[in-house]
Short mmCIF file of C-alpha atoms in Angstrom, two decimals:
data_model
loop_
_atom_site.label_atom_id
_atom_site.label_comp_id
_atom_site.label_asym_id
_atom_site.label_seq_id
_atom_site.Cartn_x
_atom_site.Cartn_y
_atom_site.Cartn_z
CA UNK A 20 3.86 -31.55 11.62
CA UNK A 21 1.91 -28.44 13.36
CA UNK A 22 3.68 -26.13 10.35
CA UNK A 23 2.56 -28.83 7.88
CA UNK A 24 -0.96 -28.62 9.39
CA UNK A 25 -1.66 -25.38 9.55
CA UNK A 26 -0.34 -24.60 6.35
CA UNK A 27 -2.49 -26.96 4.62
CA UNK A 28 -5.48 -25.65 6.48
CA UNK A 29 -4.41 -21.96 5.52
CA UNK A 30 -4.58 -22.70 2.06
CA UNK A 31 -7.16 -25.08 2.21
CA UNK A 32 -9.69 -22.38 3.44
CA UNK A 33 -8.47 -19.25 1.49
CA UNK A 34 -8.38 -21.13 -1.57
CA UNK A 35 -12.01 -22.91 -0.79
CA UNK A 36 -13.41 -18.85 -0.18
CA UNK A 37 -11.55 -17.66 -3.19
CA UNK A 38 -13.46 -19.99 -5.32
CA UNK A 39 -16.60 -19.86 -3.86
CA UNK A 40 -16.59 -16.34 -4.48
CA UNK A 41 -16.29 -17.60 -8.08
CA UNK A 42 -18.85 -19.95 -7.93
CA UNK A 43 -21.28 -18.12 -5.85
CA UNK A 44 -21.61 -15.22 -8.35
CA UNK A 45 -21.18 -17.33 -11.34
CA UNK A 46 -24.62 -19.36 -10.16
CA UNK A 47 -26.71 -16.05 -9.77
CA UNK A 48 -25.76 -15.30 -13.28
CA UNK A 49 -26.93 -18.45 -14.41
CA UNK A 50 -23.42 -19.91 -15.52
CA UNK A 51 -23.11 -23.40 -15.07
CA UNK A 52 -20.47 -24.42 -12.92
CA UNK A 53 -18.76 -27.73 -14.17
CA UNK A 54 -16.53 -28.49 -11.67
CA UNK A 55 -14.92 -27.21 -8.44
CA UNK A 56 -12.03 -27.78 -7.37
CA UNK A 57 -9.35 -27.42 -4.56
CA UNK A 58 -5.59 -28.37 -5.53
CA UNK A 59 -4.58 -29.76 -8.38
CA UNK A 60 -4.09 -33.22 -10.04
CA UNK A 61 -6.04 -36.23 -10.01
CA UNK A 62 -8.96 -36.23 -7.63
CA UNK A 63 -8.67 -37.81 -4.23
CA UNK A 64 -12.44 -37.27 -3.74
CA UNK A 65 -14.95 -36.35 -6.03
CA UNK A 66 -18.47 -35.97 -5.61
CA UNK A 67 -21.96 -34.65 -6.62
CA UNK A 68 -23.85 -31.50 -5.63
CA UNK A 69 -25.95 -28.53 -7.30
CA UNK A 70 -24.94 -30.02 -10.62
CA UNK A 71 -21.17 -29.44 -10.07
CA UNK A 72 -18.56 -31.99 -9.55
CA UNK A 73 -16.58 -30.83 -6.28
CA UNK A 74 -13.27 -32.36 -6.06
CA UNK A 75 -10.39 -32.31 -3.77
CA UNK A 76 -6.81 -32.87 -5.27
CA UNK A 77 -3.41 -34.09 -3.87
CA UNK A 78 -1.74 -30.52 -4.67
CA UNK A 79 -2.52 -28.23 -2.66
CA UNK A 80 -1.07 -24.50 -4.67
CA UNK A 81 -4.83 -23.07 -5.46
CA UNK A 82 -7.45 -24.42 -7.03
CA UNK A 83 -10.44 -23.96 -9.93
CA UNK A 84 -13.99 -23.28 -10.91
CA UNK A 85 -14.85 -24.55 -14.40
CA UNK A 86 -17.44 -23.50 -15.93
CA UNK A 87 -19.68 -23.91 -19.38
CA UNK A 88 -17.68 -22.68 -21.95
CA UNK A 89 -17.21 -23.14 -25.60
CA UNK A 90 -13.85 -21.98 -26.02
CA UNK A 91 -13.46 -25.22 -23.89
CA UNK A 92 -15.54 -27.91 -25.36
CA UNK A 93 -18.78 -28.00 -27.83
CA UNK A 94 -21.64 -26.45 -25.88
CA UNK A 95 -25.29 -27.81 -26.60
CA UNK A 96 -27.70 -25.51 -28.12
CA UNK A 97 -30.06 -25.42 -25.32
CA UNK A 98 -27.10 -25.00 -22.88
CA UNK A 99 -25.45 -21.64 -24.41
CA UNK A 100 -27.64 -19.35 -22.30
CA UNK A 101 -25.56 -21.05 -19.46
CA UNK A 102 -22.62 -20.93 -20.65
CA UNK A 103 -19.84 -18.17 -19.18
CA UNK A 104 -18.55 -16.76 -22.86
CA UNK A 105 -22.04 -15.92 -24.15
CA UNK A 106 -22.53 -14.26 -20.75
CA UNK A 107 -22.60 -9.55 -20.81
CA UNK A 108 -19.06 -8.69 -20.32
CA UNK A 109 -20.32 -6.69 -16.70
CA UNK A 110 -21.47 -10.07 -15.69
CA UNK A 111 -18.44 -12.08 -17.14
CA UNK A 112 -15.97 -9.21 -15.06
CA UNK A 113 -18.39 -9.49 -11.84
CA UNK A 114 -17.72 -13.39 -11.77
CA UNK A 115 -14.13 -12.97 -12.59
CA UNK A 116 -13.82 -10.25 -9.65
CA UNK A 117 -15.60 -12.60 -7.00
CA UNK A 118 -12.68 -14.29 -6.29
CA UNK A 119 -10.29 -11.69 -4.90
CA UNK A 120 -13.27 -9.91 -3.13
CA UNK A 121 -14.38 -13.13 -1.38
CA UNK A 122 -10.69 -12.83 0.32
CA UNK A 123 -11.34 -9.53 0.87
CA UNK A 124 -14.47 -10.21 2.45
CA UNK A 125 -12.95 -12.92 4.43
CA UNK A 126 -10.51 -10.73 5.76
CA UNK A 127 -13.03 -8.70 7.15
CA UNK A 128 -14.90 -11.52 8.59
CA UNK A 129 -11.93 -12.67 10.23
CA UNK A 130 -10.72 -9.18 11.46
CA UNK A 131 -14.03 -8.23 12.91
CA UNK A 132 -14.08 -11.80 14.80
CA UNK A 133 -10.57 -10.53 16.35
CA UNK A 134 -12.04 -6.92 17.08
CA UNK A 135 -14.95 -8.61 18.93
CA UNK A 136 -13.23 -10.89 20.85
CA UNK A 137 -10.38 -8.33 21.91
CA UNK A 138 -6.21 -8.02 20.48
CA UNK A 139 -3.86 -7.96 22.35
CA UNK A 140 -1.81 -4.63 21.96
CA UNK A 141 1.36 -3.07 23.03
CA UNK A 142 1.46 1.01 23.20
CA UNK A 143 3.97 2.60 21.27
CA UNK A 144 6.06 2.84 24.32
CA UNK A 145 9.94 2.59 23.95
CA UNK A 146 11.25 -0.19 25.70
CA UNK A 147 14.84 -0.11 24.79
CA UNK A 148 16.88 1.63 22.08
CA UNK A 149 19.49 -0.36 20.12
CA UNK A 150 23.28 1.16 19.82
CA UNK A 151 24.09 2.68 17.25
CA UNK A 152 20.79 2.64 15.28
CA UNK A 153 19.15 5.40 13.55
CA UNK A 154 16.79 6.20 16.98
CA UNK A 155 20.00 6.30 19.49
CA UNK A 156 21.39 8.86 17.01
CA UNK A 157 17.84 10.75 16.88
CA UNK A 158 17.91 10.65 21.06
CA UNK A 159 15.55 7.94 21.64
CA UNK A 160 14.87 7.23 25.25
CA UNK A 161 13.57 3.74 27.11
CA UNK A 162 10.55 5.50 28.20
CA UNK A 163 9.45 7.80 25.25
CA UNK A 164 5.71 7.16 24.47
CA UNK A 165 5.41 7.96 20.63
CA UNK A 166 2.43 9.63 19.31
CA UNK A 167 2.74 10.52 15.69
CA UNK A 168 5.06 9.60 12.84
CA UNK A 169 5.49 12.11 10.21
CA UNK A 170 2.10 14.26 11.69
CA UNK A 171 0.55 10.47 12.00
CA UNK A 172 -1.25 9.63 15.37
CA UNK A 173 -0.50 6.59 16.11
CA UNK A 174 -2.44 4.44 19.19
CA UNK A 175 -0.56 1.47 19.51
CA UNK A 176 3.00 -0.92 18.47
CA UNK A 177 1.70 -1.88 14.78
CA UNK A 178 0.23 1.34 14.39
CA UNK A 179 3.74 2.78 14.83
CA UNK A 180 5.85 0.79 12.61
CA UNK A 181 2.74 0.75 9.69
CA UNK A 182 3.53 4.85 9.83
CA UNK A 183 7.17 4.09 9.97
CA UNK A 184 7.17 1.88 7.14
CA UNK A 185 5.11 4.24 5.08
CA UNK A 186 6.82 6.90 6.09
CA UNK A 187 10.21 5.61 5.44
CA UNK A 188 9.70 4.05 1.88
CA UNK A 189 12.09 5.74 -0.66
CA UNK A 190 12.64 8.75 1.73
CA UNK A 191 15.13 10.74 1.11
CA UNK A 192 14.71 13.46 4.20
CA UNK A 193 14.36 13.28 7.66
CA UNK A 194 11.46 12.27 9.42
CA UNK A 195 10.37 13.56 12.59
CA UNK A 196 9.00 11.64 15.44
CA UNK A 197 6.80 13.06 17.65
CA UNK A 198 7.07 11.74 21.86
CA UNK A 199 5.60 12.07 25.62
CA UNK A 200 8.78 12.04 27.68
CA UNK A 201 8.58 12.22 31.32
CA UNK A 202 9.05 15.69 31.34
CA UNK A 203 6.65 16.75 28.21
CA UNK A 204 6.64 16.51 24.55
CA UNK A 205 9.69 16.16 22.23
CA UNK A 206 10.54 15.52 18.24
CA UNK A 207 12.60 12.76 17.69
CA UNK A 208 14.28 13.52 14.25
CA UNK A 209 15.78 10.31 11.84
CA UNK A 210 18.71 11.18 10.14
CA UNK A 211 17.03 8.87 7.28
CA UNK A 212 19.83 10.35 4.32
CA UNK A 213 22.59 9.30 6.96
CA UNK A 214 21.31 5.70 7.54
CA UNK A 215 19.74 4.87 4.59
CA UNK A 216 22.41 2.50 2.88
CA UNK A 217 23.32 0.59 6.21
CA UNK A 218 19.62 0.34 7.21
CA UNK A 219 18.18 0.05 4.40
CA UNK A 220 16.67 -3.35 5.02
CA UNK A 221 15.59 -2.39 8.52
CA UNK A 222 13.59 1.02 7.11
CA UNK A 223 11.67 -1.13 4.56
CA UNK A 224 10.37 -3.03 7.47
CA UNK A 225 9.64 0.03 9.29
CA UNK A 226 12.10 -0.75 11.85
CA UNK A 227 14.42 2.14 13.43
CA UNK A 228 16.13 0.72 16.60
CA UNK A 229 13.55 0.77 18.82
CA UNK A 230 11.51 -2.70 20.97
CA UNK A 231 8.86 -2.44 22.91
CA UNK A 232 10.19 -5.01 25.24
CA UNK A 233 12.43 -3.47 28.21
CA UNK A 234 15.29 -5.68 29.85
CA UNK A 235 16.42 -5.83 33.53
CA UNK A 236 20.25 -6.54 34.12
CA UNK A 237 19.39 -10.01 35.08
CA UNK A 238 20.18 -13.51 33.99
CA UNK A 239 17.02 -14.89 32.25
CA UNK A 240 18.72 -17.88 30.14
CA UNK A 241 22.17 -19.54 30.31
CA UNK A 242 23.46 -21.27 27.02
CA UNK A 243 24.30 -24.99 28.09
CA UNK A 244 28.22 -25.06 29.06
CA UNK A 245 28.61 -21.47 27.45
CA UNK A 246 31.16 -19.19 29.50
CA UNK A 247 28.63 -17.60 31.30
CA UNK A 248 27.37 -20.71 32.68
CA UNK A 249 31.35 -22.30 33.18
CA UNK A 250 32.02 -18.73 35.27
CA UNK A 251 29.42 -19.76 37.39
CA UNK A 252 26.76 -17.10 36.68
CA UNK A 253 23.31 -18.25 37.21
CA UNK A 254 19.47 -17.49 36.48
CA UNK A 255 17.81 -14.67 38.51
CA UNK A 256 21.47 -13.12 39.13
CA UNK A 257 21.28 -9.57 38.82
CA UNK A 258 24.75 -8.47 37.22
CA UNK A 259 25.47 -5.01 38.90
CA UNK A 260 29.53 -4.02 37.37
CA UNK A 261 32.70 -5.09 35.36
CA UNK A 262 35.80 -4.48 36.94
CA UNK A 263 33.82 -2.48 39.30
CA UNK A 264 32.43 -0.02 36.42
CA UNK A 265 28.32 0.06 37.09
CA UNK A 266 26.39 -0.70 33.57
CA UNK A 267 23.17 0.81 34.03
CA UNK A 268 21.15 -0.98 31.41
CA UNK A 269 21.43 -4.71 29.21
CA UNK A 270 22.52 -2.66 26.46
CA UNK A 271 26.24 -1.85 28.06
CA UNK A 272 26.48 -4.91 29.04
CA UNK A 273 25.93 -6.30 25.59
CA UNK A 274 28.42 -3.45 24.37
CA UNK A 275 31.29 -4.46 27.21
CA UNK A 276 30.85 -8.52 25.92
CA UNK A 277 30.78 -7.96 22.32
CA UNK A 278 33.76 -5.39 22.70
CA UNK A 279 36.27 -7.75 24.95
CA UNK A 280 36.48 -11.05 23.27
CA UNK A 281 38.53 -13.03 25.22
CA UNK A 282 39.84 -10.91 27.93
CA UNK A 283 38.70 -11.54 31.15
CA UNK A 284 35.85 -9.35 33.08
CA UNK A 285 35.48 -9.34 36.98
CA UNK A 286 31.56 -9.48 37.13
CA UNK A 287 30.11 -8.01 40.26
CA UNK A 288 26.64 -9.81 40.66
CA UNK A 289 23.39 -9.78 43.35
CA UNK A 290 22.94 -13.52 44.13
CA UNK A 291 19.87 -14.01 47.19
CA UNK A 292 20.75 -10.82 48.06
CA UNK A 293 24.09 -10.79 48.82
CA UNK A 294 27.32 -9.63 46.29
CA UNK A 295 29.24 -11.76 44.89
CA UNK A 296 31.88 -11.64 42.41
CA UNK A 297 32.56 -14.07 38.92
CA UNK A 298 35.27 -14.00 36.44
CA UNK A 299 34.27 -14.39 32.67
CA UNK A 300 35.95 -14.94 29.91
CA UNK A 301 33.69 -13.95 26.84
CA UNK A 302 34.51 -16.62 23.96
CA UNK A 303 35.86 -14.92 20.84
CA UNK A 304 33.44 -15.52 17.52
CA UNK A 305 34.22 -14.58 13.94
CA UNK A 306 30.57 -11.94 13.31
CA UNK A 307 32.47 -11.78 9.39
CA UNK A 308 33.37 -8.65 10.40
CA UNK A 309 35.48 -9.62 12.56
CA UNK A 310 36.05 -11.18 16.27
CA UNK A 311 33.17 -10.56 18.97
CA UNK A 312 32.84 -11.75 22.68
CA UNK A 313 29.97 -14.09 23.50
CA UNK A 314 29.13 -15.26 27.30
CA UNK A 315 26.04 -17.66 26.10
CA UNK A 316 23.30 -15.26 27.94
CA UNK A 317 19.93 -13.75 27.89
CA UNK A 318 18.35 -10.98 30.03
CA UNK A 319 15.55 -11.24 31.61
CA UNK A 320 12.00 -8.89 30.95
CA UNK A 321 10.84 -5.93 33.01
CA UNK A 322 7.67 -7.71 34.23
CA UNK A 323 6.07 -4.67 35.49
CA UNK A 324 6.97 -2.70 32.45
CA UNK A 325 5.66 -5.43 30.13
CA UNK A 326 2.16 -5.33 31.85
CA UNK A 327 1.87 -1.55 31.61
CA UNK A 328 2.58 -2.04 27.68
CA UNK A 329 0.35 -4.53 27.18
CA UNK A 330 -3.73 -3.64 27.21
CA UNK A 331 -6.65 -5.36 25.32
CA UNK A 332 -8.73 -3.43 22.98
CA UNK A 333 -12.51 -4.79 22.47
CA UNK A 334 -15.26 -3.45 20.25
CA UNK A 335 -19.24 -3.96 20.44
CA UNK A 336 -20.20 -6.34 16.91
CA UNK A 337 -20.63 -2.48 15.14
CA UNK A 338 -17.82 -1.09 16.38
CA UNK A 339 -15.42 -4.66 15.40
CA UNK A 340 -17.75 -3.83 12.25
CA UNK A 341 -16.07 -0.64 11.71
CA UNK A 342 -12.60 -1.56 13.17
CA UNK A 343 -12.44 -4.30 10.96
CA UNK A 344 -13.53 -2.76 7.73
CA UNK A 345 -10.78 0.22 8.20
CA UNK A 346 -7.98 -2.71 9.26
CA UNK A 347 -8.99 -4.78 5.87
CA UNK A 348 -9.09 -0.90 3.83
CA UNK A 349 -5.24 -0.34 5.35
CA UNK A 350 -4.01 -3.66 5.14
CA UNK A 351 -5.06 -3.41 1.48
CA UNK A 352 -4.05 -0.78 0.71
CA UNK A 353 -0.34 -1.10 2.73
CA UNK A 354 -0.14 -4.39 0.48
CA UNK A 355 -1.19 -2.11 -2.79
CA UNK A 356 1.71 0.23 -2.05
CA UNK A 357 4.36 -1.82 -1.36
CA UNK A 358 4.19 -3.70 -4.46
CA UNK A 359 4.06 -0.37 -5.91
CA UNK A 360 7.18 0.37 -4.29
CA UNK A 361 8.94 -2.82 -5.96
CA UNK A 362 8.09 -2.24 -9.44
CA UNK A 363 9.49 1.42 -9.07
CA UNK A 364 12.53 0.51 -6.89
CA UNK A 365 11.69 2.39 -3.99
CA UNK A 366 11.23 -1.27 -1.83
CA UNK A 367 13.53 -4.15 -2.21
CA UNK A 368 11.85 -7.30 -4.00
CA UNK A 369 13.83 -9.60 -1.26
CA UNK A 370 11.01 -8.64 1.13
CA UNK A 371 8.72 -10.81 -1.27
CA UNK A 372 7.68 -13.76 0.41
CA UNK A 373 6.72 -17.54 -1.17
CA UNK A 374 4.95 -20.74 0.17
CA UNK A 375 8.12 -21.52 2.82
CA UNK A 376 8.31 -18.52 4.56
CA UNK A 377 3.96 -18.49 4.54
CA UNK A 378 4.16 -22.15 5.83
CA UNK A 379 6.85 -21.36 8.58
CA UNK A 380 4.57 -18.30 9.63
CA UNK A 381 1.81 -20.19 9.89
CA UNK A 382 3.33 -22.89 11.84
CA UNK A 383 4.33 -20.10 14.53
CA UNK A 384 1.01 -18.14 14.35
CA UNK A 385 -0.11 -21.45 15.20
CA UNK A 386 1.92 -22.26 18.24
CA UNK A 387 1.12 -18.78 19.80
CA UNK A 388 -2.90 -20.06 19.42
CA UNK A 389 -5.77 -19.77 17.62
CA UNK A 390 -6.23 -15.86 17.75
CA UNK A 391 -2.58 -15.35 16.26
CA UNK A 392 -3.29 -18.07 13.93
CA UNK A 393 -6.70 -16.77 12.64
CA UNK A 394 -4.66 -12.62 12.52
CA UNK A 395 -2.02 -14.26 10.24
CA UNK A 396 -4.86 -16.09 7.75
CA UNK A 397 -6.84 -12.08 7.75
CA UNK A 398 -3.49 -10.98 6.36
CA UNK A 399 -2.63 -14.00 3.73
CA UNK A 400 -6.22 -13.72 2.62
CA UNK A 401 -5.68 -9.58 1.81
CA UNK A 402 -2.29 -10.40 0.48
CA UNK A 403 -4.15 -13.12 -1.84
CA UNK A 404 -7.15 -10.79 -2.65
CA UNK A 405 -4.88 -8.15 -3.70
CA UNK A 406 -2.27 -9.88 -5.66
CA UNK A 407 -5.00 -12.00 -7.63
CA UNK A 408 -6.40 -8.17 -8.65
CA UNK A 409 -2.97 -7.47 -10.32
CA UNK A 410 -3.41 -6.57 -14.28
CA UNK A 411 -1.52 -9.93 -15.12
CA UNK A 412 -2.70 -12.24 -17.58
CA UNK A 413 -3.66 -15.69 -16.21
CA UNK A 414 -4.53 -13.72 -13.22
CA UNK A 415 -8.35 -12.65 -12.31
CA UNK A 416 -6.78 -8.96 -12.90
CA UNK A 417 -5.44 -10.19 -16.35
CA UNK A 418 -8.70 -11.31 -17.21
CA UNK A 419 -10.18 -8.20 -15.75
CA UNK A 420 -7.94 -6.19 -17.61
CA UNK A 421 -9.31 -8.07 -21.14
CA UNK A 422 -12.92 -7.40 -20.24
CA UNK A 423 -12.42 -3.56 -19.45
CA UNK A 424 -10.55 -3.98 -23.03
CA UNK A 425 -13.77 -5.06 -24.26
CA UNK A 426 -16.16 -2.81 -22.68
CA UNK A 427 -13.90 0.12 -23.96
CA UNK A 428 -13.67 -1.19 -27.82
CA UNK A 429 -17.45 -2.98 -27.68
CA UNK A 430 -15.69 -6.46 -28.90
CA UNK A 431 -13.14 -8.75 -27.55
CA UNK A 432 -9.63 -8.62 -27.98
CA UNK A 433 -8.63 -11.06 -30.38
CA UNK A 434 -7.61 -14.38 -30.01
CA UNK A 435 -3.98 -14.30 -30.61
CA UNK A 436 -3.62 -10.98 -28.62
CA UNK A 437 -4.97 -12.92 -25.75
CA UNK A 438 -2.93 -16.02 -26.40
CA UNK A 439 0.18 -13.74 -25.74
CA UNK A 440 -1.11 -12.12 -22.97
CA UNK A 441 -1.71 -15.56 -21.34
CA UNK A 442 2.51 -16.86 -22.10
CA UNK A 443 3.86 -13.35 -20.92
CA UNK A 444 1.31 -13.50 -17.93
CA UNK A 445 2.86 -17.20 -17.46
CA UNK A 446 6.18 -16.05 -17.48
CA UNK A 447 5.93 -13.14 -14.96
CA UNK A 448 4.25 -15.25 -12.49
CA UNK A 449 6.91 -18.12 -12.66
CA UNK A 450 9.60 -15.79 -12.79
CA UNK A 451 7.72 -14.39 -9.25
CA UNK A 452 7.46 -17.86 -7.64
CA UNK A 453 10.73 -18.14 -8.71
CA UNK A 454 11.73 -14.96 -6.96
CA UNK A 455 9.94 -15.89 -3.99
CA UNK A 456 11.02 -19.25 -3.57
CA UNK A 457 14.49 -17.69 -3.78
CA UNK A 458 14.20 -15.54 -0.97
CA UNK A 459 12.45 -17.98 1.24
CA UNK A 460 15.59 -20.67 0.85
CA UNK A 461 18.29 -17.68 1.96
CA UNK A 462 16.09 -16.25 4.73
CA UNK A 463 14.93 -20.07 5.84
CA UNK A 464 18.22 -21.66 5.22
CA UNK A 465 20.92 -18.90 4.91
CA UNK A 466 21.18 -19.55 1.56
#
């Protein structure tokens, strides 16, 4: 219900700014706005106000402004000064435009709120380095405090994997990492040639082998009647060596469990101080690549290393001003690229995301509160602004597209020209929800 909620209210208000972007603009031009809606379908509620007819409709995918037309109905004589196609083409594009920008500016509204009140972040400290990956090969550390990618200073977590992810798209060299170690400053170099079939998903994320998060060699969790919790392990046990081998990190540990399926493992654990010893028998499971061991546990977090990660940032109202207009200017331009990237190849289109995956992300953002929740609408309502800009017919781009057309030639494209514009521009876009929905049903439902 809270994912149903907050997906509707998403929507609700990016669609609601969208249009009264629209409608804003298209009443200082002196276009008279028939009706404006939010969804689609019959009405639910209609009503009355500045000589508009403001609906609200059962579907809840986007919604409308209509305005005074004639290519829509007969217009009145005394009425065409009012009406949108008899408008200057600079007006007709500035109306047309008002849409996308109103998400832009809401963005920006929304991000310098956040800056105000304070984010949360994490510095771009390594926490722990995952086997095998592209950053154990590069030497990685738990420690390492990056602070550039690819000659890019970077001040914090997102900062660090927005350089990665730019850095890494359609690379075809290594990329050098620069770090504060404990004893001075190192280059971390990614092999990105040698990884870049097998990790070719992670890299278009921006992801490397590397989490903030550092674990202790402690029981946090116990599945319910998993081995580890038949052995007898327990929470807050502090698992010390197997067979009397000492692990020194979670990592072995997950390398000794995965690697022994089914044979048993003499556990030497801390229990209220004192030693004490456990035998257990990791369960063997079929990974499709063949047979793994699995004990049913999960570590527990360095609390002391977590707070030293974590900090707050804050900004006076002009500096969250200026924060959030250069978070809106990359996010927008992040969101620019990558779709760059798909029409050229260079990205994968499975990163493309529909209404499933948006709803489940809201539903989350919304669990972890209200600042999370209002980060995640900042970044649907760029996405929105920026897709809604693209130079597809039936889009505000498309229609963009047609006016610069007209400006250009000093008449309109013709009718027919347009009418085929509009069906391709239809096509493309269901073939893209299409796409979208796709991806959603695998990643949601393993599809």
């Amino acid at each position: 219900m809270l994912t149903l909620v907050a997906f509707l209210v998403a929507i609700g208000a990016l669609v609601t700014f969208h249009e009264l972007g629209h409608y804003t603009i298209a009443k200082l031009c002196g276009v008279k706005v028939l009706r404006f809606s939010i969804g689609f379908g019959r009405p639910l509620l209609s009503w009355r106000m500045f000589d508009t007819e403001w609906t609200l409709c059962p579907i809840p995918l986007g919604g409308y402004v209509r305005m005074l037309d004639e290519r829509e109905a007969p217009v009145a004589d005394h009425e065409l000064p009012h009406s949108f196609n008899t408008q200057p083409v600079l007006k007709r594009m500035a109306i047309v435009a008002a849409g996308p920008l109103a998400n832009l500016l809401l963005a920006f509204l929304l991000y310098w709120v956040l800056m105000a009140h304070g984010v949360v972040q994490a510095r771009p400290w390594v926490g722990t380095v995952v086997d095998d990956s592209p950053a154990a090969s590069a030497g990685f550390q738990s420690g390492d405090k990056v602070t550039a990618v690819d000659g890019r200073a970077v001040a914090n977590w997102q900062e660090m994997r927005l350089a990665l992810l730019d850095a890494l798209a359609g690379r075809s060299t290594p990329l050098d990492v620069r770090v504060e170690t404990g004893s001075g400053a190192a280059t971390r170099r990614i092999d990105v040639p040698r990884f870049a079939r097998q990790y070719a998903q992670a890299f278009e994320s921006g992801e490397i082998g590397v989490l903030p998060v550092r674990y202790q060699t402690v029981v946090g969790a116990l599945e319910d009647d998993g081995p580890a919790m038949r052995a007898g392990l327990r929470v807050g046990d502090r698992m010390l060596s197997a067979d009397g081998r000492v692990l020194p990190d979670w990592q072995a540990w997950v390398a000794l469990i995965r690697d022994n399926p089914g044979r048993a493992i003499t556990v030497g654990v801390l229990r209220d101080g004192k030693p004490v010893s456990v035998v257990l028998r990791p369960a063997s499971v079929d990974s499709g690549e063949g047979f793994v061991g699995h004990v049913g546990i999960g570590p527990q977090q360095d609390a002391a290393w977590m707070a030293a990660l974590q900090f707050t940032q804050r900004y006076d109202l002009p500096g969250a001003a200026g924060a959030a207009w250069r978070k809106t200017g990359e996010t927008s331009w992040m969101s620019l690229k990558f779709l760059g990237r798909m029409l050229t190849g260079s990205a994968s289109a499975n990163n493309l995301s529909g209404p499933l995956v948006i709803a489940s992300v809201a539903g989350q953002s919304a669990r972890e509160g209200l600042i999370a929740y209002l980060e995640f609408l900042a970044l649907i309502s760029v996405s929105i602004g920026i897709l809604n800009l693209l130079p597809i017919p039936v889009l505000d781009g498309g229609h963009l597209m047609y006016y610069t057309a007209e400006l250009v030639r000093g008449r309109p494209l013709s009718e027919s020209v347009q009418l085929m514009g509009q069906r391709i521009g239809f096509a493309l876009l269901f073939a893209l929800m299409a796409f979208a929905m796709l991806n959603d049903i695998s990643r949601l439902f393993g599809g």
